[in-house]
């Protein structure tokens, strides 16, 4: 299933109550041998295609900073001579000013190279989504393991914390706190102003509102794992709590976590875009897919190429990640049907 | 007053005379400057589409140019008002409104007398009296209730001042020291007299521009709660309630008689005016350009977004207008950071106003400004210190910078009010120019927190963005509010002096100017001050904003009045039936 | 059961209290001064101090919170100024219990504002809810029945693509073309049923509700499809089939019921989240519900309104959680409350 946790329209999606959720992701059993799963995954053409697209995006994201450093891509230099000053600064020539130098044309108003901005924007968007996912998974996994393993009072405190976090209207908090929190980070905490502070804010807040779903799933898994023999054995042998949590339990969680990861990434990529529309997050001239789209959305008539490409790129990566997530889940748990 | 980029900023009325009025529209058809050829016609419904909601509808609290002039035409009559004109070169003039003449000044501009008409009525049929004026003006003194509005009267009216700097009189609600106020503002039958501490030679212009001196009915006053309660004495009244975010509907006020209004500024053509607030600019223009249904009867105060310029051709161009606005945007070097005059001069020389304007949309978005004052303001002169070509002179700038003794590249941080793609593009364009001259630029866009941060004296930005338009057509409402360090700089805030500019010379000249009773002489003094500001590079002018509007095809007698900030003049506009 | 409900309500109340404290602390100790926004320009320090006092922000956060909490139960006066109440009682705004504060930008009590915006968000949420539930279940079942066919792929693919485009992009796109260019639907506008009747009310919210339903539909299509397929593979259904029951009957009598349970959970929580207003959709369509109100409030630094909305939204989610848990118990007797 898609993970609308941060779809920014729905604030709550994880099922309620103390009972672990029994849908989708949950079904993955750590037992199934990796080899088998891999083989199943490879046979699934759609998932393989999705995997390739995701890999391509990731490669782009990794290479882009180098290309920018070496000057192959130039997302910042203005080329206003390529613009029609009498027409609101839209590019001269057809298809958004596509030329040998600018394969996807130039940006209206500034003449910056659209291809460079999009490619570099992928780096920023993926970086933000990835970091936020790690924050959410980090908090969620640790608290989930602790909750599931210790039970009792700790468990119910964490359970309440989950409910509390889920009850906050996250989009509104994100919006309302942005100015305040960024001012606090740059002022009191001495975080460098600008991109760093803005990106950090989005990462932390998305991460913070994303962890409860993971914590619930992990807790559910832990509840079933902790009764198993190998855990008992480790406990009898006098393993410490920390060792039990992270050496014995964690390795058994990778399958559901991996699936959740691939579903959370696209949700956060969309979230970054939506937040840009609400003026939260990394601001131009530093490009992100979200802040490019926020500008390009107005050019549906004046400059269709510029209008369409950012939205298309976001759509493709979100679809691919979702398909990849589905594929992985199927491969890891052959019982589900697609 | 500042340009309305963020909620904190208010924009008050001022007027504009464009230097050169370009015919607008992109197509072969000639559009028009400020007026439409279609004859006025009575009746029908006019739709007013806009984005920013009116913050206040209380006359004493309103401070946004658009609202001040619109409500003056519809519901709030004042002592004086501006006539209807679409002549971009018209000199400012005021006409009597609820007063029988434009007022008589005596005692070197310190005493003003008006006689209130006896035939004007409120919407409940009661006459508008001198006492209503006296009560209205007193409301601004209740600084704990009536917040956010223009407060000039606090420093002008001849009442004792407490050590805090505020007058001892604290408004009609608590009424402490009411006797002070009763002495300063008197009613003798229909004769209203105001006593000021300092000369206010153009008070009748202020009264036409702002609504702070408008009458208010004491029995209708509920303080803070009255913010959106409109009690009219004009040709329209509110139907139902005003919704703070969505707007409201105005219908004819049957107590208003044309014979009671000799200002000729309220043709009151439509039977009904429907306000819709909160629409995105793009949506407004999608609708107005499509021109279907009710949208054919629509006008807006939002400018055409650059992305839509290509659609303003042919028939749409006939419905467009392009005029100068009274708003100048500019940069302020931070004097706590950029102390070296040569560096500031280099920054000015390197500033590429053409690129910056192109990023905003090109020649329909703005024209390079030559002073912080708009050209139609009395006392305007091209500042002789700003001689660089509009696209800047990076070579000269580089030379200056190398000459300054500072290490190159010189790092600067540019903090600006960002948040919209266009403003971010403008900043990038400016940075590009500065880089060519040897500056190393860090861009720092802020949204909600912009003014909070740049108002901190410790703020480490080297350059900040600012925008301002005169509160009434006087240079005295531009220079002292922005550059008098005594009223601006305090321990925790730099007020409106975002660049922390502090010059004893300028302060002294401002004091001298305040003593001059003659409008023109006073203006000449301010021009001198502007020259001094230019020498210090206290500011760097960017562009004079252009107003580029499109209206629906069924709108008649369309006028962008330079005296009411260049916005569509609701006193003239009508719709086809 | 009663004991369970009481316990859950009790924790809910505790959570609301904690939440109000957290929200207060976050917003009222922020480095941004609301008095700057209220004071206007040309504001001398003395005037600013005066404004701050008038807004009630000169007191410590704790005092402000206590006053707020008290106001919820017994109501408050704004401004809380005995001298002013004495001399000019007509200027005092009364805020009867349950008072959530007084919003200075809209000049009415927060309770009043929320009361006004609520039906608007509710109309939108419920209409969208029906659209996506019907669409999601119908398309999901069709896709499951035609598993592997072009129709199946088409449905699943299309729903995923709609999900993957950011909401504001889809919303603006539909607004621009469906409403303005082609005039297929009315320009969105809220007209209460009491004023224009059901038909006008519905036409006015058709587009925003449709946009919103597209966002959610993807999840429901895929979920319905997966559950139908899954339950069709379960033993009791195989039994039913082997007993000779018609496939259609199997579907309706058995599969649907099994699939319903998790759908109800998800739907309930999504609906609850939406009742708090769809921030992006309302923003795009200028639809004056709670979401739009929230955006306006945060942009104007209208703290009482922000805090009020956050708390009300949280309360809705907490109640919805409870309701869903109970419903869950009703639909699926295997789940025992406790």
Coordinates of C-alpha atoms in Angstrom, one line a residue, chain C:
Chain C
X1 CA -16.4 -2.2 27.2
X2 CA -17.6 0.9 29.2
X3 CA -14.5 0.7 31.3
X4 CA -12.4 0.7 28.2
X5 CA -14.2 3.7 26.7
X6 CA -13.7 5.6 30.0
X7 CA -10.1 4.7 30.1
X8 CA -9.5 5.8 26.5
X9 CA -11.3 9.1 27.1
X10 CA -9.3 9.7 30.1
X11 CA -6.0 9.2 28.2
X12 CA -7.4 11.4 25.5
X13 CA -8.0 14.3 27.9
X14 CA -4.5 13.9 29.3
X15 CA -3.1 14.0 25.8
X16 CA -5.0 17.2 25.0
X17 CA -3.6 18.9 28.1
X18 CA -0.1 17.8 27.3
X19 CA -0.6 18.9 23.7
X20 CA -1.9 22.4 24.7
X21 CA 1.1 22.8 26.9
X22 CA 3.5 21.8 24.1
X23 CA 1.8 24.0 21.6
X24 CA 1.8 27.0 23.9
X25 CA 5.5 26.6 24.7
X26 CA 6.4 26.2 21.0
X27 CA 4.5 29.2 19.8
X28 CA 4.5 31.6 22.7
X29 CA 8.1 31.4 23.4
X30 CA 9.1 31.9 19.8
X31 CA 11.6 34.6 18.7
X32 CA 9.0 36.1 16.4
X33 CA 7.0 38.8 18.1
X34 CA 3.3 38.9 17.2
X35 CA 3.2 42.5 18.4
X36 CA 5.4 43.5 15.5
X37 CA 2.7 42.3 13.2
X38 CA -0.1 44.0 15.1
X39 CA 1.6 47.3 15.7
X40 CA 2.0 48.2 12.1
X41 CA 4.7 50.5 10.8
X42 CA 6.2 53.6 12.4
X43 CA 5.8 51.8 15.6
X44 CA 7.8 53.3 18.5
X45 CA 9.1 51.0 21.3
X46 CA 6.6 52.5 23.7
X47 CA 3.8 51.8 21.2
X48 CA 5.1 48.3 20.7
X49 CA 5.2 47.6 24.5
X50 CA 1.6 48.9 24.6
X51 CA 0.5 46.5 21.9
X52 CA 2.3 43.6 23.5
X53 CA 0.3 44.3 26.7
X54 CA -2.9 44.7 24.8
X55 CA -2.3 41.3 23.2
X56 CA -1.6 39.8 26.6
X57 CA 1.9 38.6 25.5
X58 CA 3.7 40.5 28.3
X59 CA 3.0 37.8 30.8
X60 CA 5.0 34.6 31.3
X61 CA 4.0 31.6 29.1
X62 CA 2.8 29.7 32.1
X63 CA 0.4 32.4 33.2
X64 CA -0.9 32.7 29.7
X65 CA -1.5 28.9 29.6
X66 CA -3.3 28.9 32.9
X67 CA -5.5 31.8 31.6
X68 CA -6.1 29.8 28.5
X69 CA -7.0 26.6 30.3
X70 CA -9.3 28.6 32.6
X71 CA -11.0 30.2 29.6
X72 CA -11.9 26.8 28.2
X73 CA -14.1 26.1 31.1
X74 CA -15.4 29.5 32.3
X75 CA -14.8 31.8 29.4
X76 CA -12.7 35.0 29.3
X77 CA -12.8 38.7 28.3
X78 CA -10.6 40.2 25.7
X79 CA -8.7 42.3 26.3
X80 CA -8.4 41.3 29.9
X81 CA -8.3 44.9 31.2
X82 CA -10.5 45.8 34.2
X83 CA -10.0 49.5 33.7
X84 CA -11.2 49.3 30.1
X85 CA -14.1 47.1 31.1
X86 CA -15.1 49.7 33.7
X87 CA -14.9 52.7 31.3
X88 CA -15.9 51.2 28.0
X89 CA -17.6 47.8 28.5
X90 CA -18.8 47.8 24.9
X91 CA -15.2 47.4 23.6
X92 CA -14.7 44.2 25.6
X93 CA -15.1 41.0 23.6
X94 CA -16.7 38.3 25.6
X95 CA -15.5 34.8 24.9
X96 CA -17.9 32.4 26.5
X97 CA -16.8 28.9 27.5
X98 CA -15.5 26.9 25.8
X99 CA -13.2 29.8 25.0
X100 CA -10.1 28.9 22.9
X101 CA -8.9 32.5 22.7
X102 CA -9.6 35.6 20.7
X103 CA -8.2 36.0 17.2
X104 CA -7.1 39.6 16.5
X105 CA -6.7 39.2 12.8
X106 CA -10.3 38.0 12.3
X107 CA -11.8 39.9 15.2
X108 CA -13.8 37.1 16.7
X109 CA -13.3 34.3 19.1
X110 CA -11.3 31.3 18.0
X111 CA -14.3 29.1 18.8
X112 CA -16.5 31.2 16.5
X113 CA -13.9 31.0 13.7
X114 CA -13.6 27.3 14.0
X115 CA -17.3 26.9 14.2
X116 CA -17.7 28.8 10.9
X117 CA -14.9 27.0 9.1
X118 CA -15.8 23.5 10.3
X119 CA -18.9 22.8 8.2
X120 CA -16.9 23.8 5.2
X121 CA -14.1 21.4 5.8
X122 CA -16.6 18.8 6.8
X123 CA -18.5 19.1 3.6
X124 CA -15.3 18.8 1.6
X125 CA -14.1 15.8 3.7
X126 CA -17.3 13.9 3.5
X127 CA -17.9 14.4 -0.2
X128 CA -14.3 13.5 -1.0
X129 CA -14.6 10.5 1.3
X130 CA -17.6 9.1 -0.6
X131 CA -15.9 9.7 -3.9
X132 CA -12.8 7.9 -3.0
X133 CA -14.5 5.1 -1.1
X134 CA -16.9 4.3 -4.0
X135 CA -14.2 4.9 -6.6
X136 CA -11.6 2.9 -4.6
X137 CA -13.7 -0.1 -3.8
X138 CA -15.4 -0.3 -7.3
X139 CA -12.1 0.0 -9.2
X140 CA -10.3 -2.2 -6.7
X141 CA -12.8 -5.0 -7.0
X142 CA -12.9 -4.7 -10.8
X143 CA -9.1 -4.8 -10.9
X144 CA -9.0 -7.8 -8.6
X145 CA -11.6 -9.7 -10.7
X146 CA -9.8 -8.9 -13.9
X147 CA -6.4 -9.6 -12.3
X148 CA -3.5 -9.3 -14.8
X149 CA -5.6 -7.9 -17.6
X150 CA -5.2 -4.6 -19.3
X151 CA -8.1 -3.2 -17.2
X152 CA -6.3 -4.2 -14.0
X153 CA -3.1 -2.7 -15.1
X154 CA -4.8 0.4 -16.3
X155 CA -6.7 1.0 -13.1
X156 CA -3.7 0.4 -10.8
X157 CA -1.4 2.4 -13.0
X158 CA -3.7 5.4 -13.3
X159 CA -4.4 5.5 -9.7
X160 CA -0.7 5.4 -8.9
X161 CA 0.1 8.2 -11.3
X162 CA -2.6 10.4 -9.8
X163 CA -1.2 9.7 -6.4
X164 CA 2.3 10.5 -7.5
X165 CA 1.7 14.0 -8.9
X166 CA 1.8 16.5 -6.0
X167 CA -1.7 17.6 -4.9
X168 CA -1.2 21.2 -5.7
X169 CA -0.2 20.4 -9.2
X170 CA -3.2 18.3 -9.9
X171 CA -5.5 20.8 -8.1
X172 CA -4.2 23.8 -10.0
X173 CA -4.3 21.9 -13.3
X174 CA -7.9 20.8 -12.8
X175 CA -8.9 24.3 -11.6
X176 CA -7.3 25.9 -14.6
X177 CA -8.7 23.6 -17.3
X178 CA -11.9 22.0 -15.9
X179 CA -13.3 25.1 -14.2
X180 CA -11.8 28.1 -16.0
X181 CA -10.9 27.1 -19.5
X182 CA -13.5 24.5 -20.4
X183 CA -16.1 25.6 -17.8
X184 CA -17.1 22.0 -17.2
X185 CA -17.5 22.5 -13.5
X186 CA -18.3 25.6 -11.5
X187 CA -15.6 27.7 -10.0
X188 CA -15.2 26.3 -6.5
X189 CA -17.0 28.3 -3.9
X190 CA -18.6 27.3 -0.6
X191 CA -22.4 27.8 -0.4
X192 CA -24.1 26.4 2.6
X193 CA -26.9 24.0 1.9
X194 CA -29.2 26.4 3.9
X195 CA -28.5 29.1 1.3
X196 CA -28.4 27.5 -2.1
X197 CA -29.7 24.0 -1.6
X198 CA -27.9 20.7 -2.0
X199 CA -27.2 21.1 -5.7
X200 CA -25.4 24.5 -5.5
X201 CA -23.5 23.3 -2.4
X202 CA -22.4 20.2 -4.3
X203 CA -21.4 22.0 -7.5
X204 CA -19.3 24.4 -5.5
X205 CA -17.2 21.7 -3.8
X206 CA -17.1 19.3 -6.7
X207 CA -13.6 20.2 -7.9
X208 CA -11.8 20.4 -4.5
X209 CA -13.5 17.2 -3.4
X210 CA -12.5 15.4 -6.6
X211 CA -8.9 16.5 -6.3
X212 CA -8.8 15.3 -2.8
X213 CA -10.4 12.0 -3.6
X214 CA -7.8 11.4 -6.4
X215 CA -5.1 11.7 -3.8
X216 CA -6.6 9.1 -1.6
X217 CA -8.2 6.8 -4.2
X218 CA -4.9 5.2 -5.2
X219 CA -4.4 3.7 -1.7
X220 CA -7.9 2.4 -1.6
X221 CA -7.9 0.9 -5.1
X222 CA -4.7 -1.0 -4.3
X223 CA -5.8 -2.0 -0.8
X224 CA -9.2 -3.2 -1.9
X225 CA -7.7 -5.2 -4.8
X226 CA -5.1 -6.8 -2.5
X227 CA -7.5 -7.8 0.1
X228 CA -10.0 -9.2 -2.3
X229 CA -7.3 -11.2 -3.9
X230 CA -6.0 -12.3 -0.6
X231 CA -9.3 -13.3 0.9
X232 CA -10.2 -15.1 -2.3
X233 CA -7.2 -17.4 -1.6
X234 CA -8.2 -18.2 1.9
X235 CA -9.4 -21.5 3.0
X236 CA -13.0 -20.7 3.9
X237 CA -13.5 -19.1 0.5
X238 CA -12.1 -22.1 -1.2
X239 CA -14.6 -24.1 0.8
X240 CA -17.4 -21.9 -0.3
X241 CA -16.3 -22.1 -3.9
X242 CA -16.0 -25.9 -3.7
X243 CA -19.5 -26.0 -2.2
X244 CA -20.6 -24.7 -5.6
X245 CA -21.3 -21.1 -4.7
X246 CA -21.3 -18.7 -7.6
X247 CA -18.1 -16.6 -7.8
X248 CA -20.1 -13.4 -7.5
X249 CA -21.8 -14.6 -4.3
X250 CA -18.4 -15.6 -2.9
X251 CA -17.2 -12.2 -3.6
X252 CA -20.0 -10.3 -2.0
X253 CA -20.7 -12.6 0.9
X254 CA -17.2 -13.4 2.0
X255 CA -14.4 -11.6 0.4
X256 CA -15.9 -8.1 0.9
X257 CA -16.5 -8.6 4.5
X258 CA -13.0 -9.7 5.2
X259 CA -11.6 -6.9 3.1
X260 CA -13.8 -4.4 4.9
X261 CA -12.1 -4.5 8.2
X262 CA -8.8 -2.9 7.5
X263 CA -10.5 -0.6 5.0
X264 CA -12.7 0.8 7.7
X265 CA -9.7 1.5 9.9
X266 CA -7.9 3.3 7.2
X267 CA -10.9 5.2 6.0
X268 CA -11.9 6.3 9.5
X269 CA -8.5 7.7 10.2
X270 CA -8.1 9.3 6.8
X271 CA -11.5 11.0 7.2
X272 CA -10.6 12.2 10.7
X273 CA -7.4 13.7 9.4
X274 CA -9.3 15.4 6.6
X275 CA -11.9 16.8 8.9
X276 CA -9.2 19.1 10.2
X277 CA -9.1 20.6 6.7
X278 CA -7.1 19.7 3.7
X279 CA -4.5 22.4 3.8
X280 CA -3.2 22.2 0.3
X281 CA -6.5 21.6 -1.4
X282 CA -8.2 24.4 0.4
X283 CA -5.3 26.7 -0.3
X284 CA -5.3 25.9 -4.0
X285 CA -9.1 26.4 -4.4
X286 CA -9.4 29.3 -1.9
X287 CA -11.9 27.2 0.0
X288 CA -12.5 28.8 3.4
X289 CA -12.3 25.7 5.6
X290 CA -10.1 25.0 8.6
X291 CA -7.1 24.3 6.4
X292 CA -7.3 27.7 4.8
X293 CA -7.9 29.3 8.1
X294 CA -4.8 27.5 9.5
X295 CA -2.6 28.8 6.7
X296 CA -3.9 32.4 7.1
X297 CA -3.5 32.2 10.9
X298 CA 0.1 31.1 10.6
X299 CA 1.0 33.6 8.0
X300 CA -0.4 36.4 10.2
X301 CA 1.1 35.1 13.4
X302 CA -2.3 34.9 14.9
X303 CA -1.1 32.7 17.7
X304 CA -4.4 32.1 19.6
X305 CA -6.0 30.9 16.3
X306 CA -3.1 28.7 15.5
X307 CA -3.2 27.1 19.0
X308 CA -6.9 26.7 18.9
X309 CA -6.9 25.0 15.5
X310 CA -4.1 22.6 16.5
X311 CA -6.0 21.6 19.6
X312 CA -9.3 21.1 17.9
X313 CA -7.7 19.0 15.2
X314 CA -5.9 16.9 17.7
X315 CA -9.1 16.4 19.6
X316 CA -10.9 15.2 16.4
X317 CA -8.1 12.7 15.7
X318 CA -8.2 11.4 19.3
X319 CA -11.9 10.9 19.1
X320 CA -11.7 9.3 15.7
X321 CA -9.1 6.9 17.0
X322 CA -11.5 5.8 19.7
X323 CA -14.4 5.4 17.3
X324 CA -12.4 3.5 14.8
X325 CA -11.2 1.1 17.5
X326 CA -14.7 0.5 18.6
X327 CA -15.9 0.0 15.0
X328 CA -13.1 -2.4 14.5
X329 CA -14.4 -4.4 17.4
X330 CA -17.9 -4.5 16.0
X331 CA -16.9 -5.5 12.5
X332 CA -14.4 -8.1 13.4
X333 CA -15.4 -10.0 16.5
X334 CA -11.9 -11.6 16.6
X335 CA -10.5 -8.3 17.8
X336 CA -11.2 -8.0 21.5
X337 CA -11.3 -4.7 23.1
X338 CA -8.8 -4.3 25.8

